Short mmCIF file of N, CA and C in Angstrom, two decimals:
data_model
loop_
_atom_site.label_atom_id
_atom_site.label_comp_id
_atom_site.label_asym_id
_atom_site.label_seq_id
_atom_site.Cartn_x
_atom_site.Cartn_y
_atom_site.Cartn_z
N MET A 1 -17.30 10.17 -3.17
CA MET A 1 -15.96 10.18 -3.75
C MET A 1 -15.49 8.74 -3.88
N SER A 2 -14.95 8.40 -5.04
CA SER A 2 -14.46 7.05 -5.29
C SER A 2 -12.94 6.99 -5.13
N LEU A 3 -12.42 5.78 -5.08
CA LEU A 3 -10.97 5.60 -5.04
C LEU A 3 -10.32 6.28 -6.23
N LEU A 4 -10.86 6.10 -7.42
CA LEU A 4 -10.28 6.71 -8.62
C LEU A 4 -10.26 8.23 -8.51
N ASP A 5 -11.29 8.83 -7.91
CA ASP A 5 -11.31 10.28 -7.68
C ASP A 5 -10.14 10.70 -6.79
N VAL A 6 -9.91 9.94 -5.72
CA VAL A 6 -8.80 10.23 -4.79
C VAL A 6 -7.47 10.13 -5.52
N LEU A 7 -7.30 9.08 -6.31
CA LEU A 7 -6.04 8.86 -7.03
C LEU A 7 -5.77 9.96 -8.05
N VAL A 8 -6.80 10.35 -8.80
CA VAL A 8 -6.63 11.40 -9.81
C VAL A 8 -6.34 12.74 -9.13
N ASP A 9 -7.03 13.05 -8.05
CA ASP A 9 -6.77 14.29 -7.33
C ASP A 9 -5.33 14.32 -6.80
N PHE A 10 -4.86 13.20 -6.28
CA PHE A 10 -3.48 13.09 -5.82
C PHE A 10 -2.52 13.32 -6.98
N ALA A 11 -2.75 12.68 -8.11
CA ALA A 11 -1.88 12.84 -9.28
C ALA A 11 -1.85 14.29 -9.77
N ARG A 12 -2.99 14.96 -9.74
CA ARG A 12 -3.07 16.35 -10.22
C ARG A 12 -2.41 17.34 -9.28
N THR A 13 -2.57 17.14 -7.96
CA THR A 13 -2.18 18.16 -6.98
C THR A 13 -0.95 17.82 -6.15
N GLY A 14 -0.62 16.53 -6.07
CA GLY A 14 0.47 16.12 -5.18
C GLY A 14 0.04 16.05 -3.73
N ARG A 15 -1.25 16.23 -3.48
CA ARG A 15 -1.80 16.18 -2.12
C ARG A 15 -2.82 15.06 -2.03
N VAL A 16 -2.96 14.54 -0.84
CA VAL A 16 -4.03 13.58 -0.56
C VAL A 16 -4.93 14.27 0.46
N GLY A 17 -6.00 14.87 -0.05
CA GLY A 17 -6.82 15.71 0.83
C GLY A 17 -5.94 16.82 1.37
N PRO A 18 -5.92 17.04 2.69
CA PRO A 18 -5.07 18.09 3.26
C PRO A 18 -3.63 17.64 3.49
N LEU A 19 -3.31 16.37 3.21
CA LEU A 19 -1.96 15.87 3.44
C LEU A 19 -1.04 16.32 2.31
N ARG A 20 0.17 16.77 2.70
CA ARG A 20 1.12 17.24 1.70
C ARG A 20 2.53 16.99 2.19
N CYS A 21 3.45 16.85 1.26
CA CYS A 21 4.85 16.76 1.62
C CYS A 21 5.26 18.10 2.23
N GLY A 22 6.08 18.04 3.26
CA GLY A 22 6.53 19.25 3.92
C GLY A 22 5.80 19.55 5.22
N MET A 23 4.63 18.93 5.43
CA MET A 23 3.92 19.16 6.68
C MET A 23 4.60 18.34 7.78
N SER A 24 4.41 18.73 9.02
CA SER A 24 5.03 17.99 10.11
C SER A 24 4.28 16.68 10.35
N LEU A 25 4.98 15.70 10.89
CA LEU A 25 4.33 14.45 11.26
C LEU A 25 3.25 14.72 12.28
N ALA A 26 3.48 15.66 13.20
CA ALA A 26 2.47 15.99 14.21
C ALA A 26 1.18 16.49 13.56
N GLU A 27 1.31 17.35 12.53
CA GLU A 27 0.12 17.83 11.81
C GLU A 27 -0.62 16.67 11.15
N ALA A 28 0.13 15.77 10.51
CA ALA A 28 -0.48 14.62 9.84
C ALA A 28 -1.20 13.74 10.86
N GLU A 29 -0.57 13.50 12.00
CA GLU A 29 -1.20 12.66 13.02
C GLU A 29 -2.40 13.35 13.65
N ASP A 30 -2.39 14.68 13.72
CA ASP A 30 -3.58 15.41 14.19
C ASP A 30 -4.76 15.15 13.26
N LEU A 31 -4.48 15.05 11.95
CA LEU A 31 -5.53 14.82 10.96
C LEU A 31 -5.96 13.35 10.87
N LEU A 32 -4.98 12.45 10.96
CA LEU A 32 -5.23 11.03 10.70
C LEU A 32 -5.34 10.16 11.95
N GLY A 33 -4.86 10.67 13.08
CA GLY A 33 -4.70 9.83 14.27
C GLY A 33 -3.31 9.22 14.22
N PRO A 34 -2.91 8.55 15.29
CA PRO A 34 -1.56 7.98 15.31
C PRO A 34 -1.38 6.93 14.22
N GLY A 35 -0.24 7.01 13.54
CA GLY A 35 0.07 6.04 12.50
C GLY A 35 0.74 4.81 13.09
N ARG A 36 0.84 3.78 12.28
CA ARG A 36 1.55 2.57 12.69
C ARG A 36 2.98 2.73 12.17
N PRO A 37 3.95 2.96 13.08
CA PRO A 37 5.32 3.18 12.60
C PRO A 37 5.98 1.90 12.11
N HIS A 38 6.84 2.06 11.12
CA HIS A 38 7.66 0.97 10.60
C HIS A 38 8.47 0.38 11.77
N PRO A 39 8.76 -0.92 11.75
CA PRO A 39 9.54 -1.52 12.84
C PRO A 39 10.88 -0.83 13.11
N ALA A 40 11.52 -0.26 12.09
CA ALA A 40 12.79 0.44 12.32
C ALA A 40 12.57 1.66 13.20
N ILE A 41 11.43 2.33 13.06
CA ILE A 41 11.13 3.49 13.89
C ILE A 41 10.91 3.03 15.33
N VAL A 42 10.19 1.94 15.49
CA VAL A 42 9.94 1.40 16.83
C VAL A 42 11.27 1.05 17.50
N MET A 43 12.17 0.43 16.75
CA MET A 43 13.44 -0.03 17.31
C MET A 43 14.41 1.13 17.56
N LYS A 44 14.55 2.04 16.60
CA LYS A 44 15.57 3.09 16.68
C LYS A 44 15.04 4.42 17.20
N GLY A 45 13.73 4.59 17.23
CA GLY A 45 13.16 5.84 17.73
C GLY A 45 12.65 6.72 16.61
N PRO A 46 11.85 7.73 16.96
CA PRO A 46 11.15 8.55 15.96
C PRO A 46 12.05 9.48 15.15
N ASP A 47 13.33 9.59 15.51
CA ASP A 47 14.20 10.48 14.74
C ASP A 47 14.92 9.78 13.60
N ILE A 48 14.65 8.48 13.40
CA ILE A 48 15.23 7.77 12.25
C ILE A 48 14.48 8.22 11.00
N ASN A 49 15.19 8.48 9.94
CA ASN A 49 14.60 9.07 8.73
C ASN A 49 14.29 8.04 7.66
N GLY A 50 13.24 8.33 6.86
CA GLY A 50 12.96 7.59 5.64
C GLY A 50 12.07 6.39 5.77
N TYR A 51 11.62 6.06 6.96
CA TYR A 51 10.75 4.91 7.14
C TYR A 51 9.31 5.38 7.29
N PRO A 52 8.35 4.57 6.79
CA PRO A 52 6.97 5.06 6.78
C PRO A 52 6.20 4.85 8.09
N TYR A 53 5.27 5.75 8.27
CA TYR A 53 4.17 5.57 9.21
C TYR A 53 3.00 5.18 8.32
N SER A 54 2.19 4.21 8.75
CA SER A 54 1.13 3.69 7.89
C SER A 54 -0.25 3.86 8.51
N TRP A 55 -1.19 4.13 7.64
CA TRP A 55 -2.61 4.16 7.96
C TRP A 55 -3.26 3.31 6.88
N SER A 56 -3.40 2.03 7.10
CA SER A 56 -3.93 1.09 6.12
C SER A 56 -3.11 1.18 4.83
N ALA A 57 -3.71 1.55 3.70
CA ALA A 57 -2.99 1.59 2.41
C ALA A 57 -2.22 2.89 2.19
N LEU A 58 -2.24 3.79 3.16
CA LEU A 58 -1.56 5.09 3.06
C LEU A 58 -0.28 5.06 3.89
N ASP A 59 0.84 5.42 3.27
CA ASP A 59 2.13 5.52 3.97
C ASP A 59 2.64 6.95 3.86
N LEU A 60 3.15 7.47 4.96
CA LEU A 60 3.86 8.75 4.96
C LEU A 60 5.27 8.48 5.46
N SER A 61 6.28 8.75 4.62
CA SER A 61 7.66 8.66 5.07
C SER A 61 8.06 9.99 5.66
N VAL A 62 8.92 9.92 6.67
CA VAL A 62 9.24 11.11 7.45
C VAL A 62 10.75 11.31 7.51
N THR A 63 11.18 12.54 7.30
CA THR A 63 12.57 12.95 7.44
C THR A 63 12.60 14.16 8.37
N ARG A 64 13.34 14.07 9.45
CA ARG A 64 13.40 15.12 10.47
C ARG A 64 12.00 15.54 10.92
N ARG A 65 11.17 14.51 11.15
CA ARG A 65 9.79 14.68 11.65
C ARG A 65 8.89 15.49 10.71
N THR A 66 9.28 15.53 9.41
CA THR A 66 8.49 16.19 8.37
C THR A 66 8.15 15.17 7.30
N VAL A 67 6.93 15.22 6.78
CA VAL A 67 6.50 14.28 5.74
C VAL A 67 7.34 14.51 4.49
N SER A 68 8.10 13.48 4.10
CA SER A 68 8.96 13.60 2.92
C SER A 68 8.41 12.84 1.72
N SER A 69 7.45 11.94 1.95
CA SER A 69 6.77 11.30 0.83
C SER A 69 5.41 10.77 1.28
N ILE A 70 4.53 10.70 0.29
CA ILE A 70 3.19 10.16 0.48
C ILE A 70 3.03 9.03 -0.53
N ARG A 71 2.49 7.91 -0.08
CA ARG A 71 2.32 6.76 -0.96
C ARG A 71 0.99 6.07 -0.64
N ILE A 72 0.26 5.73 -1.70
CA ILE A 72 -0.90 4.86 -1.56
C ILE A 72 -0.54 3.55 -2.25
N ASN A 73 -0.61 2.46 -1.49
CA ASN A 73 -0.27 1.13 -2.00
C ASN A 73 -1.55 0.36 -2.29
N LEU A 74 -1.61 -0.23 -3.46
CA LEU A 74 -2.76 -1.03 -3.86
C LEU A 74 -2.29 -2.43 -4.23
N TRP A 75 -3.10 -3.42 -3.93
CA TRP A 75 -2.77 -4.80 -4.28
C TRP A 75 -3.88 -5.33 -5.17
N PRO A 76 -3.66 -5.36 -6.48
CA PRO A 76 -4.70 -5.84 -7.40
C PRO A 76 -5.26 -7.19 -6.96
N GLY A 77 -6.57 -7.32 -7.10
CA GLY A 77 -7.22 -8.56 -6.72
C GLY A 77 -7.57 -8.65 -5.25
N SER A 78 -7.29 -7.59 -4.50
CA SER A 78 -7.59 -7.62 -3.07
C SER A 78 -8.42 -6.39 -2.69
N THR A 79 -8.67 -6.25 -1.42
CA THR A 79 -9.35 -5.06 -0.92
C THR A 79 -8.38 -4.30 -0.02
N ALA A 80 -8.63 -3.02 0.14
CA ALA A 80 -7.80 -2.17 0.99
C ALA A 80 -8.71 -1.13 1.63
N THR A 81 -8.15 -0.38 2.57
CA THR A 81 -8.88 0.73 3.17
C THR A 81 -7.95 1.94 3.21
N LEU A 82 -8.55 3.10 3.24
CA LEU A 82 -7.84 4.35 3.45
C LEU A 82 -8.51 5.06 4.62
N PRO A 83 -7.78 5.92 5.32
CA PRO A 83 -8.38 6.64 6.43
C PRO A 83 -9.58 7.47 5.96
N PRO A 84 -10.59 7.68 6.81
CA PRO A 84 -11.77 8.46 6.43
C PRO A 84 -11.44 9.86 5.91
N LEU A 85 -10.36 10.46 6.39
CA LEU A 85 -9.95 11.77 5.89
C LEU A 85 -9.65 11.72 4.39
N VAL A 86 -9.13 10.59 3.93
CA VAL A 86 -8.72 10.43 2.53
C VAL A 86 -9.89 9.93 1.68
N LEU A 87 -10.56 8.92 2.15
CA LEU A 87 -11.70 8.34 1.44
C LEU A 87 -12.84 8.26 2.45
N PRO A 88 -13.75 9.24 2.43
CA PRO A 88 -14.74 9.40 3.50
C PRO A 88 -15.51 8.14 3.89
N ASP A 89 -15.88 7.31 2.96
CA ASP A 89 -16.56 6.06 3.31
C ASP A 89 -15.48 5.01 3.54
N ALA A 90 -14.87 5.05 4.71
CA ALA A 90 -13.69 4.23 5.00
C ALA A 90 -14.03 2.76 5.15
N VAL A 91 -14.61 2.22 4.12
CA VAL A 91 -14.91 0.79 4.09
C VAL A 91 -13.91 0.15 3.15
N PRO A 92 -13.67 -1.13 3.30
CA PRO A 92 -12.75 -1.77 2.35
C PRO A 92 -13.24 -1.59 0.90
N PHE A 93 -12.30 -1.28 0.01
CA PHE A 93 -12.63 -1.08 -1.40
C PHE A 93 -11.80 -2.02 -2.24
N ASP A 94 -12.26 -2.27 -3.45
CA ASP A 94 -11.52 -3.09 -4.40
C ASP A 94 -10.27 -2.32 -4.81
N ALA A 95 -9.11 -2.90 -4.57
CA ALA A 95 -7.84 -2.22 -4.85
C ALA A 95 -7.31 -2.53 -6.24
N THR A 96 -8.18 -2.91 -7.15
CA THR A 96 -7.79 -3.27 -8.51
C THR A 96 -8.06 -2.10 -9.45
N VAL A 97 -6.99 -1.46 -9.93
CA VAL A 97 -7.11 -0.32 -10.84
C VAL A 97 -6.26 -0.61 -12.08
N LEU A 98 -6.91 -0.76 -13.21
CA LEU A 98 -6.20 -0.99 -14.47
C LEU A 98 -5.45 0.27 -14.91
N ARG A 99 -4.28 0.08 -15.51
CA ARG A 99 -3.51 1.21 -16.03
C ARG A 99 -4.36 2.03 -17.00
N GLU A 100 -5.07 1.37 -17.90
CA GLU A 100 -5.88 2.09 -18.90
C GLU A 100 -6.94 2.96 -18.23
N ASP A 101 -7.56 2.45 -17.16
CA ASP A 101 -8.58 3.22 -16.45
C ASP A 101 -7.97 4.44 -15.76
N MET A 102 -6.81 4.26 -15.14
CA MET A 102 -6.15 5.37 -14.45
C MET A 102 -5.72 6.44 -15.45
N LEU A 103 -5.11 6.04 -16.55
CA LEU A 103 -4.64 7.01 -17.54
C LEU A 103 -5.82 7.73 -18.21
N ALA A 104 -6.91 7.02 -18.47
CA ALA A 104 -8.10 7.65 -19.05
C ALA A 104 -8.69 8.67 -18.07
N ALA A 105 -8.70 8.33 -16.77
CA ALA A 105 -9.21 9.27 -15.76
C ALA A 105 -8.32 10.51 -15.67
N LEU A 106 -7.01 10.33 -15.80
CA LEU A 106 -6.09 11.49 -15.81
C LEU A 106 -6.37 12.36 -17.03
N ASP A 107 -6.54 11.73 -18.19
CA ASP A 107 -6.86 12.48 -19.41
C ASP A 107 -8.16 13.25 -19.24
N ASP A 108 -9.19 12.60 -18.70
CA ASP A 108 -10.49 13.26 -18.50
C ASP A 108 -10.38 14.46 -17.57
N ALA A 109 -9.44 14.39 -16.61
CA ALA A 109 -9.25 15.47 -15.65
C ALA A 109 -8.30 16.55 -16.17
N GLY A 110 -7.76 16.34 -17.39
CA GLY A 110 -6.82 17.30 -17.95
C GLY A 110 -5.46 17.27 -17.28
N CYS A 111 -5.10 16.14 -16.70
CA CYS A 111 -3.82 15.99 -16.00
C CYS A 111 -2.79 15.37 -16.95
N ALA A 112 -1.78 16.14 -17.29
CA ALA A 112 -0.73 15.65 -18.19
C ALA A 112 0.05 14.53 -17.51
N HIS A 113 0.47 13.56 -18.30
CA HIS A 113 1.27 12.45 -17.78
C HIS A 113 2.15 11.92 -18.90
N GLU A 114 3.23 11.30 -18.48
CA GLU A 114 4.20 10.74 -19.43
C GLU A 114 4.79 9.47 -18.87
N VAL A 115 5.34 8.65 -19.74
CA VAL A 115 6.02 7.43 -19.30
C VAL A 115 7.24 7.84 -18.49
N ASP A 116 7.43 7.19 -17.35
CA ASP A 116 8.63 7.40 -16.54
C ASP A 116 9.62 6.29 -16.90
N GLU A 117 10.58 6.63 -17.74
CA GLU A 117 11.55 5.63 -18.24
C GLU A 117 12.34 4.99 -17.11
N ASN A 118 12.57 5.72 -16.02
CA ASN A 118 13.33 5.18 -14.90
C ASN A 118 12.59 4.06 -14.18
N LEU A 119 11.27 4.06 -14.26
CA LEU A 119 10.48 3.04 -13.56
C LEU A 119 9.79 2.07 -14.52
N THR A 120 10.21 2.08 -15.77
CA THR A 120 9.63 1.17 -16.76
C THR A 120 10.68 0.16 -17.18
N PHE A 121 10.47 -1.07 -16.75
CA PHE A 121 11.39 -2.17 -17.08
C PHE A 121 10.71 -3.48 -16.70
N GLY A 122 11.13 -4.56 -17.31
CA GLY A 122 10.57 -5.87 -17.00
C GLY A 122 9.06 -5.87 -17.11
N ASN A 123 8.39 -6.35 -16.07
CA ASN A 123 6.93 -6.44 -16.04
C ASN A 123 6.28 -5.23 -15.40
N GLN A 124 7.00 -4.15 -15.30
CA GLN A 124 6.47 -2.96 -14.65
C GLN A 124 6.59 -1.75 -15.56
N SER A 125 5.66 -0.82 -15.39
CA SER A 125 5.74 0.44 -16.13
C SER A 125 5.48 1.58 -15.16
N GLY A 126 6.14 2.68 -15.42
CA GLY A 126 5.97 3.86 -14.57
C GLY A 126 5.38 5.00 -15.37
N THR A 127 4.61 5.82 -14.69
CA THR A 127 4.01 7.02 -15.28
C THR A 127 4.24 8.16 -14.32
N LEU A 128 4.50 9.35 -14.85
CA LEU A 128 4.70 10.54 -14.04
C LEU A 128 3.66 11.57 -14.43
N ALA A 129 2.88 12.02 -13.45
CA ALA A 129 1.85 13.04 -13.67
C ALA A 129 2.47 14.41 -13.43
N GLN A 130 2.14 15.35 -14.31
CA GLN A 130 2.67 16.71 -14.22
C GLN A 130 1.51 17.69 -14.05
N PRO A 131 1.68 18.78 -13.41
CA PRO A 131 2.95 19.33 -12.93
C PRO A 131 3.32 18.89 -11.52
N ALA A 132 2.49 18.08 -10.85
CA ALA A 132 2.72 17.75 -9.43
C ALA A 132 3.88 16.78 -9.21
N GLY A 133 4.32 16.08 -10.26
CA GLY A 133 5.43 15.15 -10.10
C GLY A 133 5.05 13.91 -9.30
N VAL A 134 3.83 13.44 -9.47
CA VAL A 134 3.37 12.25 -8.78
C VAL A 134 3.64 11.04 -9.67
N GLY A 135 4.29 10.04 -9.10
CA GLY A 135 4.64 8.84 -9.85
C GLY A 135 3.65 7.72 -9.60
N MET A 136 3.49 6.90 -10.61
CA MET A 136 2.62 5.72 -10.52
C MET A 136 3.39 4.53 -11.03
N ILE A 137 3.23 3.39 -10.36
CA ILE A 137 3.85 2.15 -10.80
C ILE A 137 2.75 1.15 -11.10
N PHE A 138 2.81 0.60 -12.30
CA PHE A 138 1.85 -0.41 -12.76
C PHE A 138 2.63 -1.70 -13.01
N CYS A 139 2.04 -2.83 -12.64
CA CYS A 139 2.71 -4.12 -12.84
C CYS A 139 1.73 -5.15 -13.37
N LEU A 140 2.30 -6.14 -14.04
CA LEU A 140 1.52 -7.33 -14.35
C LEU A 140 1.25 -8.03 -13.02
N PRO A 141 0.12 -8.70 -12.89
CA PRO A 141 -0.20 -9.33 -11.61
C PRO A 141 0.71 -10.51 -11.28
N ALA A 142 0.95 -10.70 -9.99
CA ALA A 142 1.71 -11.86 -9.54
C ALA A 142 0.89 -13.13 -9.79
N SER A 143 1.55 -14.26 -9.79
CA SER A 143 0.87 -15.52 -10.14
C SER A 143 -0.28 -15.86 -9.20
N ASN A 144 -0.22 -15.43 -7.96
CA ASN A 144 -1.28 -15.75 -7.00
C ASN A 144 -2.33 -14.64 -6.88
N THR A 145 -2.32 -13.67 -7.79
CA THR A 145 -3.24 -12.55 -7.75
C THR A 145 -4.53 -12.90 -8.47
N ASP A 146 -5.66 -12.59 -7.83
CA ASP A 146 -6.98 -12.90 -8.39
C ASP A 146 -7.50 -11.70 -9.17
N VAL A 147 -7.17 -11.66 -10.47
CA VAL A 147 -7.66 -10.59 -11.35
C VAL A 147 -8.23 -11.22 -12.63
N ALA A 148 -9.06 -10.44 -13.30
CA ALA A 148 -9.75 -10.95 -14.49
C ALA A 148 -8.80 -11.17 -15.67
N ASP A 149 -7.82 -10.28 -15.82
CA ASP A 149 -6.95 -10.34 -17.00
C ASP A 149 -5.49 -10.27 -16.56
N ARG A 150 -4.80 -11.37 -16.64
CA ARG A 150 -3.41 -11.47 -16.18
C ARG A 150 -2.41 -10.80 -17.12
N ASP A 151 -2.85 -10.39 -18.32
CA ASP A 151 -1.95 -9.78 -19.30
C ASP A 151 -2.00 -8.26 -19.28
N ARG A 152 -2.68 -7.68 -18.32
CA ARG A 152 -2.79 -6.22 -18.25
C ARG A 152 -2.07 -5.69 -17.02
N HIS A 153 -1.64 -4.44 -17.10
CA HIS A 153 -0.94 -3.80 -15.98
C HIS A 153 -1.95 -3.18 -15.02
N TYR A 154 -1.65 -3.32 -13.72
CA TYR A 154 -2.50 -2.79 -12.65
C TYR A 154 -1.68 -1.85 -11.78
N LEU A 155 -2.35 -0.83 -11.25
CA LEU A 155 -1.69 0.14 -10.36
C LEU A 155 -1.35 -0.54 -9.04
N VAL A 156 -0.09 -0.45 -8.63
CA VAL A 156 0.31 -1.00 -7.35
C VAL A 156 0.76 0.10 -6.38
N SER A 157 1.14 1.27 -6.91
CA SER A 157 1.60 2.34 -6.04
C SER A 157 1.47 3.68 -6.75
N ILE A 158 1.07 4.68 -5.98
CA ILE A 158 1.07 6.06 -6.46
C ILE A 158 1.75 6.87 -5.36
N HIS A 159 2.71 7.71 -5.72
CA HIS A 159 3.56 8.33 -4.70
C HIS A 159 4.04 9.72 -5.10
N LYS A 160 4.32 10.50 -4.07
CA LYS A 160 4.88 11.84 -4.24
C LYS A 160 6.01 11.97 -3.24
N HIS A 161 7.16 12.44 -3.71
CA HIS A 161 8.31 12.72 -2.85
C HIS A 161 8.52 14.23 -2.79
N ALA A 162 8.96 14.69 -1.63
CA ALA A 162 9.23 16.12 -1.48
C ALA A 162 10.29 16.55 -2.49
N SER A 163 10.13 17.73 -3.02
CA SER A 163 11.08 18.24 -4.03
C SER A 163 12.34 18.73 -3.38
#
């Protein structure tokens, strides 16, 4: 399974493997192991809402100890890792995904998508995959980013929020 396979499956289903919005944080930690809580959680305690628990490039935000959003963060020009549950060969992978490659993979999988006008402005563009309602944010690379083509948009985040 490749990173692109994981991303397309997430866009189509709204799930990352067995992870889904609405599951308890305890269930997620049973599957993934303990997450690295955001500093606000460490400071204020586990009942603070809306801050992520992280497993490398995977973030789960929690509201009332229930997963309220799932996000995979990518940094073009760098490497990242995902937990073995998500990407079985949990070795660092190239986190550079071109918008054209992602959209072509969605088309090949029969996953409908449309421009998300709310997230398209400046140097960024947003796409919304249907019917799962998974959002993607693509950006032009930052000046210090090591990518082949600085004039193309790259995936920086793919996310699902609880309905």
